[in-house]
PDB file of C-alpha atoms in Angstrom:
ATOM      1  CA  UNK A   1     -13.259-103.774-151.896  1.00  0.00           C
ATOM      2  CA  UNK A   2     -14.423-106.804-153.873  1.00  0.00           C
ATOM      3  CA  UNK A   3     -15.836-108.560-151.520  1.00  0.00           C
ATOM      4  CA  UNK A   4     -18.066-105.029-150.728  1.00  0.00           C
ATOM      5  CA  UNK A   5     -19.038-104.641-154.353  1.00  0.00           C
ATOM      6  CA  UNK A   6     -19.977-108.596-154.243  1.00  0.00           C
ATOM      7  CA  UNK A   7     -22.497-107.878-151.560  1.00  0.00           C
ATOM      8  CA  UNK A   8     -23.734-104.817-153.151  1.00  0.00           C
ATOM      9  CA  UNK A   9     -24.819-106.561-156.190  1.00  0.00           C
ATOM     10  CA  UNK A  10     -25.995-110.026-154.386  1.00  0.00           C
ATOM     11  CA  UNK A  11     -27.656-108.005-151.820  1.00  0.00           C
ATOM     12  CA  UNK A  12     -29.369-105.032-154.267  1.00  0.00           C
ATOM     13  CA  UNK A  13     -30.479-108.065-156.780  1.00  0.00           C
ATOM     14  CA  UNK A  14     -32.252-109.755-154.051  1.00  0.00           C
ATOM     15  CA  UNK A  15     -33.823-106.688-152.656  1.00  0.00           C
ATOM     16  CA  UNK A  16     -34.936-105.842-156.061  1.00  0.00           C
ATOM     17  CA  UNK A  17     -36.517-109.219-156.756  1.00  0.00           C
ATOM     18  CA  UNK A  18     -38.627-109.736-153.381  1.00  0.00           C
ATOM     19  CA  UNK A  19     -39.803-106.264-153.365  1.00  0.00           C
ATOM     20  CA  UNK A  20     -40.641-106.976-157.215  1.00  0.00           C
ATOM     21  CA  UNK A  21     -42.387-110.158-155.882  1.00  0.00           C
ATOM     22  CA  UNK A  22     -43.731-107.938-153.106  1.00  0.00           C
ATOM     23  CA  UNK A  23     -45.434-105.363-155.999  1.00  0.00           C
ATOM     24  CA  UNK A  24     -47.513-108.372-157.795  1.00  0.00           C
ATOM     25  CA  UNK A  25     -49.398-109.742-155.162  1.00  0.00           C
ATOM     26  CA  UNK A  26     -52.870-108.954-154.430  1.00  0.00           C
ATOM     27  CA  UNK A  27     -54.050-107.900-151.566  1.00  0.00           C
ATOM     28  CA  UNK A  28     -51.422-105.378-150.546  1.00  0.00           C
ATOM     29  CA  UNK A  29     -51.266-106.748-146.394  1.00  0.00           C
ATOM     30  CA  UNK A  30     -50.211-109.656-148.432  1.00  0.00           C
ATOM     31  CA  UNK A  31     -47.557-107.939-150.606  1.00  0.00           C
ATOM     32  CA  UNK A  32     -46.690-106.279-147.333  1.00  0.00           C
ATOM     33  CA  UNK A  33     -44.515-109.929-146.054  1.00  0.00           C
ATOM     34  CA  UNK A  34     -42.228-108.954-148.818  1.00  0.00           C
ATOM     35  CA  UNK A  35     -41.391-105.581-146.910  1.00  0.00           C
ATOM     36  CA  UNK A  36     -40.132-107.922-144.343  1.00  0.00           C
ATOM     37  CA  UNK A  37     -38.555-110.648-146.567  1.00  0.00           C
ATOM     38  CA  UNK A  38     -35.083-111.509-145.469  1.00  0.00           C
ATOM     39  CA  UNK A  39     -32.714-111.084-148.862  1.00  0.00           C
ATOM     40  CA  UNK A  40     -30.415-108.960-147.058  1.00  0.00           C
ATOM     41  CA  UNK A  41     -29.962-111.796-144.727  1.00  0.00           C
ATOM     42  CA  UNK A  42     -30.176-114.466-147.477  1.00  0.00           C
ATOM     43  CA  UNK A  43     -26.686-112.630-149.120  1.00  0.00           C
ATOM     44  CA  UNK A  44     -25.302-111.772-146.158  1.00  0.00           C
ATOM     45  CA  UNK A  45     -25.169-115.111-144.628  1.00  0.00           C
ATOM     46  CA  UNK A  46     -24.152-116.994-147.648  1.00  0.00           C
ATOM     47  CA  UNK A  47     -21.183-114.627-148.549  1.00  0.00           C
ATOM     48  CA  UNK A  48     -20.579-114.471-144.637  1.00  0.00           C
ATOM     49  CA  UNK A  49     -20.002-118.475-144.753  1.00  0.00           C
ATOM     50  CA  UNK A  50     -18.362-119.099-147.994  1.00  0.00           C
ATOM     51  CA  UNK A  51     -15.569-116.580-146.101  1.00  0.00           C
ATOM     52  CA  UNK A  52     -15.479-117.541-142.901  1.00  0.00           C
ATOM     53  CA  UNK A  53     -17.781-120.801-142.538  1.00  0.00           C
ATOM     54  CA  UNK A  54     -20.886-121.686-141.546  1.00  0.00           C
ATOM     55  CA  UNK A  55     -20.172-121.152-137.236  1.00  0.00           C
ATOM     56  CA  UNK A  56     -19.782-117.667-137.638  1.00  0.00           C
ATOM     57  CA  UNK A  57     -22.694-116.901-139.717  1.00  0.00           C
ATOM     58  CA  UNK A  58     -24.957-118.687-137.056  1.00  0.00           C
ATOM     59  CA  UNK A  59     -23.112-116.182-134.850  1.00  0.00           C
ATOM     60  CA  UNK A  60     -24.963-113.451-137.029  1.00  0.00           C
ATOM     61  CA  UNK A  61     -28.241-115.532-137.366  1.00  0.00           C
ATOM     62  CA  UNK A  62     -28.303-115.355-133.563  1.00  0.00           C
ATOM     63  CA  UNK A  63     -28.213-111.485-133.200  1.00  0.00           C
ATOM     64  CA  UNK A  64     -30.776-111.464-136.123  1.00  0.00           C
ATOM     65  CA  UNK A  65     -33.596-113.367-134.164  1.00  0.00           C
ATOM     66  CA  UNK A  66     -33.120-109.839-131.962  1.00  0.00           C
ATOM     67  CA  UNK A  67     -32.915-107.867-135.457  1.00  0.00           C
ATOM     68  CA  UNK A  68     -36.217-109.298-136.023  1.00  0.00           C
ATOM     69  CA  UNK A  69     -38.027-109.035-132.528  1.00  0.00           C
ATOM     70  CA  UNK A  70     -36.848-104.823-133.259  1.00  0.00           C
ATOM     71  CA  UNK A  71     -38.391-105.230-136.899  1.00  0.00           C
ATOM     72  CA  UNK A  72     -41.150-106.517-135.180  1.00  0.00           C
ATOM     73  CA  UNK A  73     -41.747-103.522-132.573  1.00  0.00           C
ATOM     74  CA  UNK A  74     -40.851-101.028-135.371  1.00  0.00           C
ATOM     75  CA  UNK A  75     -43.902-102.210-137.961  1.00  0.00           C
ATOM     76  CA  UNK A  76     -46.210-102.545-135.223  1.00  0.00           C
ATOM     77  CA  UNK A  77     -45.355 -98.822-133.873  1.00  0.00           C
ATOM     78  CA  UNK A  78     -45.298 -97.663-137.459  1.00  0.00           C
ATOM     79  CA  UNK A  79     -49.076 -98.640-138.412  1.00  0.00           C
ATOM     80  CA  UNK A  80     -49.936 -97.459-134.575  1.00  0.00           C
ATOM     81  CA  UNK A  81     -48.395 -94.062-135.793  1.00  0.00           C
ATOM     82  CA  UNK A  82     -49.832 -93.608-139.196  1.00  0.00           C
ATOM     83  CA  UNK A  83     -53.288 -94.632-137.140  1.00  0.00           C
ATOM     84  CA  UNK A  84     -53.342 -92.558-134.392  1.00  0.00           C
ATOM     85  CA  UNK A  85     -51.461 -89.479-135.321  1.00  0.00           C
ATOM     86  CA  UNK A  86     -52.195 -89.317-139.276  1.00  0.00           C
ATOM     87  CA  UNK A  87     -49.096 -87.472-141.470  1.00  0.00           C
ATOM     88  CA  UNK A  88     -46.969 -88.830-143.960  1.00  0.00           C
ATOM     89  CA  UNK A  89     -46.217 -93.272-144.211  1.00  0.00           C
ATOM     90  CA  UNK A  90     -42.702 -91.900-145.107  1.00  0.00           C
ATOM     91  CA  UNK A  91     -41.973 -89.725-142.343  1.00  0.00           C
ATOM     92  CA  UNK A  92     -43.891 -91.953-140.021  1.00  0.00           C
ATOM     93  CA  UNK A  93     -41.122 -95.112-141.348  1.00  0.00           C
ATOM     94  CA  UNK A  94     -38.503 -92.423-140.738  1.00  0.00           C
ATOM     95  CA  UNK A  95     -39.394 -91.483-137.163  1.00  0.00           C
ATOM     96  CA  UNK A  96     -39.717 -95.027-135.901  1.00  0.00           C
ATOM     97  CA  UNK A  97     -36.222 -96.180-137.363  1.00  0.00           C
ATOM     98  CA  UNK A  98     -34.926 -94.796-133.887  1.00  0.00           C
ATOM     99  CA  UNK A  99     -36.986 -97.328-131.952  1.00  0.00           C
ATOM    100  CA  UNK A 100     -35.488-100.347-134.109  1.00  0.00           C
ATOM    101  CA  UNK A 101     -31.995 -99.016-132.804  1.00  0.00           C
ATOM    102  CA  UNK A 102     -33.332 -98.938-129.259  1.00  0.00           C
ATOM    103  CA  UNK A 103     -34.419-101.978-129.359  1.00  0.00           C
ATOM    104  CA  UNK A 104     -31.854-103.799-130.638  1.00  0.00           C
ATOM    105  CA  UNK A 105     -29.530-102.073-128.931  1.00  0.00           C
ATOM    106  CA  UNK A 106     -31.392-103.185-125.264  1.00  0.00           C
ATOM    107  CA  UNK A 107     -31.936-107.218-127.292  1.00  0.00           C
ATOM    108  CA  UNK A 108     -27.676-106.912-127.361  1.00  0.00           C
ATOM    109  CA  UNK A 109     -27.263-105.468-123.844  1.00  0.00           C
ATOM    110  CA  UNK A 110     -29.974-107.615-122.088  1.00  0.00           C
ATOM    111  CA  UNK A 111     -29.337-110.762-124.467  1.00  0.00           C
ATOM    112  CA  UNK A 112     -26.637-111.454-126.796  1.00  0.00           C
ATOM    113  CA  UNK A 113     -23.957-109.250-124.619  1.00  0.00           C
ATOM    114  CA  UNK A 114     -23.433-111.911-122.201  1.00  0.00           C
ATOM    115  CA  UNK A 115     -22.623-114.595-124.854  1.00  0.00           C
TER     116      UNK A 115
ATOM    117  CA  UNK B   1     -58.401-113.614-148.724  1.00  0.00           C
ATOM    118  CA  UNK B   2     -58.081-115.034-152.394  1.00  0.00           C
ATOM    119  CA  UNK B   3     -54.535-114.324-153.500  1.00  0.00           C
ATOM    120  CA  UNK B   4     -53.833-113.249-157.253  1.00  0.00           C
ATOM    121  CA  UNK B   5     -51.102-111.502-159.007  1.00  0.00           C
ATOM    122  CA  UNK B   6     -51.513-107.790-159.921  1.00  0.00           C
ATOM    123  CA  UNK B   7     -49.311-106.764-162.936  1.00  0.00           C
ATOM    124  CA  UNK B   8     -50.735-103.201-162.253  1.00  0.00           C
ATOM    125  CA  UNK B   9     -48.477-101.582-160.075  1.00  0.00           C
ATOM    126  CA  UNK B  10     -45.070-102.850-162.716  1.00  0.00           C
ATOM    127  CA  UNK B  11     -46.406-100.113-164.705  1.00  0.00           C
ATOM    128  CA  UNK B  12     -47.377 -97.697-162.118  1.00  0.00           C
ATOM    129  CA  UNK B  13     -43.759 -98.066-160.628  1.00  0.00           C
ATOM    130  CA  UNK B  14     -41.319 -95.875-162.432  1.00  0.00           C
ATOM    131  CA  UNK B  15     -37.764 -97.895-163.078  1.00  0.00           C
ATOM    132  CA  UNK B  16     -35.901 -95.216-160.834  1.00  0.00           C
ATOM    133  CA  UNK B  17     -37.987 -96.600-157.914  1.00  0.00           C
ATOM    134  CA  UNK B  18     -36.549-100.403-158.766  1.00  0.00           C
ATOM    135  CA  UNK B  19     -33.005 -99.089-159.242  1.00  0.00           C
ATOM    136  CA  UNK B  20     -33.673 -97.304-155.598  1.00  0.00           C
ATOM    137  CA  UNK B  21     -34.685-100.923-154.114  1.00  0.00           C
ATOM    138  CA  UNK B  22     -31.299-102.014-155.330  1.00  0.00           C
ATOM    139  CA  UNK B  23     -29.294 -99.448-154.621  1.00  0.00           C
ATOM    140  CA  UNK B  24     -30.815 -99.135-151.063  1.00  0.00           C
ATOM    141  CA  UNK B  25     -30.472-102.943-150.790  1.00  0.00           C
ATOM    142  CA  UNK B  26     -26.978-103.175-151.821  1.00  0.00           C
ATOM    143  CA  UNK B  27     -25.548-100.258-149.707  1.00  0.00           C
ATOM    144  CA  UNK B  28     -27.135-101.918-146.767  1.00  0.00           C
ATOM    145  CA  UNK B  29     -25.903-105.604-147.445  1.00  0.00           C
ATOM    146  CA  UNK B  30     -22.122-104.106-148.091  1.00  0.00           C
ATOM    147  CA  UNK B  31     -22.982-102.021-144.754  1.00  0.00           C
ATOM    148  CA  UNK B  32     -23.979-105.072-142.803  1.00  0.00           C
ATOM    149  CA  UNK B  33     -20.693-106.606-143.915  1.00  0.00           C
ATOM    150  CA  UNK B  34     -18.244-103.622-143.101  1.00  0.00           C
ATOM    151  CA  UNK B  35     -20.699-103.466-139.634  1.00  0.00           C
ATOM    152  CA  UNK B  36     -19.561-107.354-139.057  1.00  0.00           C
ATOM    153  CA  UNK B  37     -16.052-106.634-139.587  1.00  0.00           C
ATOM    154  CA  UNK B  38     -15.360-103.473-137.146  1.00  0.00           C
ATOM    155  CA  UNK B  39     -17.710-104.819-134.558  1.00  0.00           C
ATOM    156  CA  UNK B  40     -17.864-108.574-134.748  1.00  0.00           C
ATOM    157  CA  UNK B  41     -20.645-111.154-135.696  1.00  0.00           C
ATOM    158  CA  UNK B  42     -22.878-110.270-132.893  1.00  0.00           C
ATOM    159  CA  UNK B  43     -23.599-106.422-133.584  1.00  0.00           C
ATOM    160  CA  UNK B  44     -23.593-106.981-137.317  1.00  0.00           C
ATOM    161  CA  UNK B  45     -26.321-109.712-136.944  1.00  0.00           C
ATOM    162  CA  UNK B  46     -28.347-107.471-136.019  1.00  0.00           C
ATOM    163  CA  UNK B  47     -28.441-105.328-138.903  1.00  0.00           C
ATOM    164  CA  UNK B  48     -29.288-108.381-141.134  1.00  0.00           C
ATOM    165  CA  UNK B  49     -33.032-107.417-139.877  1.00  0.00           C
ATOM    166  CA  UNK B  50     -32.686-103.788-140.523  1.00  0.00           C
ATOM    167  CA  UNK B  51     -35.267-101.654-142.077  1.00  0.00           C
ATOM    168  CA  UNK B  52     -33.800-100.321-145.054  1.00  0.00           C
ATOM    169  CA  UNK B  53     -36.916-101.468-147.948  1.00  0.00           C
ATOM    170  CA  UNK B  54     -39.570-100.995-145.977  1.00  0.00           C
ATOM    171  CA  UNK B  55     -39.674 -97.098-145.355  1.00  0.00           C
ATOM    172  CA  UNK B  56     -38.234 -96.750-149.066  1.00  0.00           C
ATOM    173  CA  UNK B  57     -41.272 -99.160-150.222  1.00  0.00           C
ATOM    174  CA  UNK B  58     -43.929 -96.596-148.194  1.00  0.00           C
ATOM    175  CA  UNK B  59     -42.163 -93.226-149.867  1.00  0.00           C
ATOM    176  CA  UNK B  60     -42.778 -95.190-153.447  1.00  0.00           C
ATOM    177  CA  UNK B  61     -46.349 -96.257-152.125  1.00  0.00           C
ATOM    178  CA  UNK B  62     -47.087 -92.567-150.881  1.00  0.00           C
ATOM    179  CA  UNK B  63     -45.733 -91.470-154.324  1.00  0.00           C
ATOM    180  CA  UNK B  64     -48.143 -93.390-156.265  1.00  0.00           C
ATOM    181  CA  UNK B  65     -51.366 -92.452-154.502  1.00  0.00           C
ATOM    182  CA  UNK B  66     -50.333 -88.912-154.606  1.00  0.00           C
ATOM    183  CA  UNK B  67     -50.026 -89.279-158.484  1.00  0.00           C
ATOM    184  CA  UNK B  68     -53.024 -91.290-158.737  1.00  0.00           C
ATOM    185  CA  UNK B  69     -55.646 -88.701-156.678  1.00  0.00           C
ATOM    186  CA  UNK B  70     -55.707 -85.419-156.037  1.00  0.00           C
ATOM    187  CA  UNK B  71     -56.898 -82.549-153.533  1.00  0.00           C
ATOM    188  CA  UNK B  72     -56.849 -83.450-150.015  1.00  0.00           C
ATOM    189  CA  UNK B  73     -58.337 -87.197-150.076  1.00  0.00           C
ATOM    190  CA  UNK B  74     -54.420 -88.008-151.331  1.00  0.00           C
ATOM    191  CA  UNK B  75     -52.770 -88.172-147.866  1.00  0.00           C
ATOM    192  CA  UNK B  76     -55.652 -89.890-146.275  1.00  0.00           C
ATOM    193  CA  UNK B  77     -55.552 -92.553-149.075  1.00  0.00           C
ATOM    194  CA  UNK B  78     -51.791 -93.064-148.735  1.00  0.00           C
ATOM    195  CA  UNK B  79     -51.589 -92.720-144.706  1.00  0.00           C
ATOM    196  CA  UNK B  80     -54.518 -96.151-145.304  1.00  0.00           C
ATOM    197  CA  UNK B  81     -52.390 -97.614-147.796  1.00  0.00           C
ATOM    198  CA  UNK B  82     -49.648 -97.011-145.435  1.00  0.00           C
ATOM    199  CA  UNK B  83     -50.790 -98.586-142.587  1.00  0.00           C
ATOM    200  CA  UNK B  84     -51.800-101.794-144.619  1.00  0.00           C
ATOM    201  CA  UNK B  85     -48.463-102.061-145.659  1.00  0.00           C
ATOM    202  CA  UNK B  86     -47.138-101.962-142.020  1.00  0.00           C
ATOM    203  CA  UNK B  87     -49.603-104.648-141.078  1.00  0.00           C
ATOM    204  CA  UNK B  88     -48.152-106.431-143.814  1.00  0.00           C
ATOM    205  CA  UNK B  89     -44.515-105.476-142.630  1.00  0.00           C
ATOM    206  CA  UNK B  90     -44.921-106.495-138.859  1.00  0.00           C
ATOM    207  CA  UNK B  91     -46.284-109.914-139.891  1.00  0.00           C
ATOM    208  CA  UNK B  92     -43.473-110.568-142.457  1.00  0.00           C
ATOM    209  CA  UNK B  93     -41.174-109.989-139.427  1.00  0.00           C
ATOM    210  CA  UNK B  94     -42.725-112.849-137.640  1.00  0.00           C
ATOM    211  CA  UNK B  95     -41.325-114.827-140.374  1.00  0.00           C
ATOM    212  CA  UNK B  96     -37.942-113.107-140.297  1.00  0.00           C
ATOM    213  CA  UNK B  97     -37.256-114.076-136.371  1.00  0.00           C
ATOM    214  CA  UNK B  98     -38.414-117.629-137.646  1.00  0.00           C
ATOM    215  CA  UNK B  99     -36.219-117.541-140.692  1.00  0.00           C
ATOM    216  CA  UNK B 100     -32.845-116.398-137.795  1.00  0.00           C
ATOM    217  CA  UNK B 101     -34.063-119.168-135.840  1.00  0.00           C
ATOM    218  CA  UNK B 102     -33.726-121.583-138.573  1.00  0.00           C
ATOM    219  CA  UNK B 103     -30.204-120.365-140.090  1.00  0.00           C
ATOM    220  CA  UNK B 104     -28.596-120.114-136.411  1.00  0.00           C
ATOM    221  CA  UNK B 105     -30.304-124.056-136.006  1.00  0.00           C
ATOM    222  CA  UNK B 106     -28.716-125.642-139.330  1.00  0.00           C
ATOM    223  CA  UNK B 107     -26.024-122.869-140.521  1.00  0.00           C
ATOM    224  CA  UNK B 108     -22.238-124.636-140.060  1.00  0.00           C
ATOM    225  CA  UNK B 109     -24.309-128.288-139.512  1.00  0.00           C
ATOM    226  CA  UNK B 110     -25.438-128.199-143.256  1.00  0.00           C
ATOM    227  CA  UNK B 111     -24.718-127.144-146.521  1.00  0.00           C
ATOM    228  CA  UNK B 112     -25.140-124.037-146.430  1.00  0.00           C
ATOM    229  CA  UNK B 113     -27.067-123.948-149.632  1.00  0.00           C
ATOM    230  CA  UNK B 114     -29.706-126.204-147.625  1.00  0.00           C
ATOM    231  CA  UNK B 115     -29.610-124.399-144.501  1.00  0.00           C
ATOM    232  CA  UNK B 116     -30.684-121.199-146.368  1.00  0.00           C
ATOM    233  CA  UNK B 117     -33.136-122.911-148.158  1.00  0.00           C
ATOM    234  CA  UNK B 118     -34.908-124.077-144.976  1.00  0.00           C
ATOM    235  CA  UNK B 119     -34.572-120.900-143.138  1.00  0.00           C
ATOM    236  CA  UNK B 120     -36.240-119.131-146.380  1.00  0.00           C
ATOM    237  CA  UNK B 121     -38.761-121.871-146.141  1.00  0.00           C
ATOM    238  CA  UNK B 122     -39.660-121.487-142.566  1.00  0.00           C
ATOM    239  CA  UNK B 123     -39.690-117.506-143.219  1.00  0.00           C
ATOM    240  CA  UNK B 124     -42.259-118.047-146.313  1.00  0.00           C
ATOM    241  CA  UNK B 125     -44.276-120.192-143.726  1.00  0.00           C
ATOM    242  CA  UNK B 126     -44.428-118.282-140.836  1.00  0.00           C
ATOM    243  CA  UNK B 127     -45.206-115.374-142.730  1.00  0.00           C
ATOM    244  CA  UNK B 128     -47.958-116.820-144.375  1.00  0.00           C
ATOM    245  CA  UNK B 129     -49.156-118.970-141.837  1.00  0.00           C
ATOM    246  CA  UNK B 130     -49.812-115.470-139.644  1.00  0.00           C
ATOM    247  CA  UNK B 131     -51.331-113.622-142.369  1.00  0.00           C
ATOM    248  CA  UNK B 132     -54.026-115.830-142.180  1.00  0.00           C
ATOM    249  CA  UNK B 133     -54.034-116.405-138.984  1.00  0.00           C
ATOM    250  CA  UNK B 134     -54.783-112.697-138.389  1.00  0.00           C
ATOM    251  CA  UNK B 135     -56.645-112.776-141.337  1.00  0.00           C
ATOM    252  CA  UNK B 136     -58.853-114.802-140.116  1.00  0.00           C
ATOM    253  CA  UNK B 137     -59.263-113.486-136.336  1.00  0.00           C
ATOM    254  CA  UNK B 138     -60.350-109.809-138.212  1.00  0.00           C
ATOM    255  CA  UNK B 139     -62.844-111.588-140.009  1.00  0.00           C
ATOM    256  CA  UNK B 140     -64.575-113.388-136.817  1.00  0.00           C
ATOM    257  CA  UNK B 141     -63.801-110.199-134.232  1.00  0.00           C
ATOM    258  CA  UNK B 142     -66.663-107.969-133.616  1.00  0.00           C
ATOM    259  CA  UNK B 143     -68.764-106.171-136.474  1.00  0.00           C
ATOM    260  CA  UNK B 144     -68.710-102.466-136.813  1.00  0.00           C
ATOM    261  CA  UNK B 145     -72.025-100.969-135.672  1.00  0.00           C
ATOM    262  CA  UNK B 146     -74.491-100.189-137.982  1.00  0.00           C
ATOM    263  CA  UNK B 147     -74.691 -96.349-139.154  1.00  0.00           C
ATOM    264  CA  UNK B 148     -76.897 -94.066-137.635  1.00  0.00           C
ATOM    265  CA  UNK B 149     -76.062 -96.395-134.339  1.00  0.00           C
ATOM    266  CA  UNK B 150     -73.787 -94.628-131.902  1.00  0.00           C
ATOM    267  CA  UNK B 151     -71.285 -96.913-130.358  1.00  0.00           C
ATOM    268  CA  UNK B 152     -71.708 -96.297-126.745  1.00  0.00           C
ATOM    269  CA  UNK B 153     -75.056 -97.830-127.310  1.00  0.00           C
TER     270      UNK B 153
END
């Protein structure tokens, strides 16, 4: 239970502070990195290896590069979205979160499955 | 391409929407953890690139335009907003699979404190590095025609 409400407050600070960071800059596709800054990944892994050492967060780094190729897909389809069929950014982000499962879940069965 | 700061949008932002951030944030670090524990290292990894900010950053963005113009130009103005930020989004990711790279590279063969510190360095690189890049590669493709000028011309 600690260690859940440790991450909670790591993690939400450093959400709060890039997306804070994100808000200032000028122009916005700039700003826009800090949509994709990695502070959940920044307190994950450094809770993740002050409890069970630095190995096993590579382990987690390793099924992030996959994370990240998915992130990739799912920015790229939600501008092509918002382009081609108009509507709502919101509903558009919402939509596409089902192709960041699907592709991560075929990066783990094609890639990181096999060891 | 200059880059400046824009104290603007702190005021613009009501403080619900940065208590959201960190609530959304938090729930999905304490997530990715209790993910890593049923299911191992491997499937919880992935979630450390999940998209938990990003949609809640276009609901705030969409909020803000809405508030700021009225009648039917809103949605148009926030769907453009919208797809800037994306642009924005897909080329930060270029720097997240960088930043993974670097942590799996130098995580348990450093300090950790240093291993993060170089993978957040190699993310801020990246990242900018392709803004530009693309940047750049808009600013040299082909000019829109002239108006009056049909395309297929």
């Amino acid at each position: 239970m600690i260690d859940a409400l440790l991450r909670f407050a790591f993690g939400g600070a450093l959400v709060a502070t890039f997306a804070l960071l994100g808000d200032l800059f000028e122009p916005k596709s700039f700003a826009g990195l800090f949509a994709a800054a990695p502070s959940i990944a920044v307190a994950t892994l450094a809770l993740t290896a002050r409890e069970k050492g630095g190995a096993y967060a590579a382990v987690e780094a390793r099924s992030m590069v996959v994370g990240g190729l998915a992130f990739l897909g799912y920015a790229t389809a939600v501008g092509l979205a918002l382009r081609r069929r108009g509507g709502r950014p919101l509903a558009a982000a919402a939509k596409c979160l089902a192709l960041w499962g699907g592709l991560s879940a075929a990066g783990w069965a094609l890639w990181l499955r096999a060891g | 391409m200059r880059l400046r700061f824009d104290f603007a949008p702190l005021q613009q932002t009501h403080w619900y929407g940065h208590v959201l951030r960190f609530v959304a944030g938090g729930l999905t670090t304490a997530a990715t953890g209790l993910v890593a524990k049923a299911f191992g290292p491997v499937v919880g990894g992935l979630f450390l690139a999940f998209p938990s900010i990003f949609p809640l950053g276009l609901g705030m963005l969409e909020r803000r335009h809405r508030e700021q113009v009225g009648g039917a130009a809103r949605g148009d103005r926030a769907r453009r907003a919208g797809i800037v930020e994306a642009a924005g989004a897909a080329v930060g990711s270029v720097g997240i699979i960088a930043f993974a790279l670097v942590a799996r590279a130098t995580l348990g063969r450093a300090a950790t404190a240093l291993a993060l510190g170089a993978a957040l360095a190699a993310w801020a690189l990246v990242a900018f590095a392709t803004w530009v890049i693309r940047k750049s590669a808009r600013r040299l493709g082909p000019s829109p025609p002239a108006r009056g000028v049909s395309a297929s011309r």
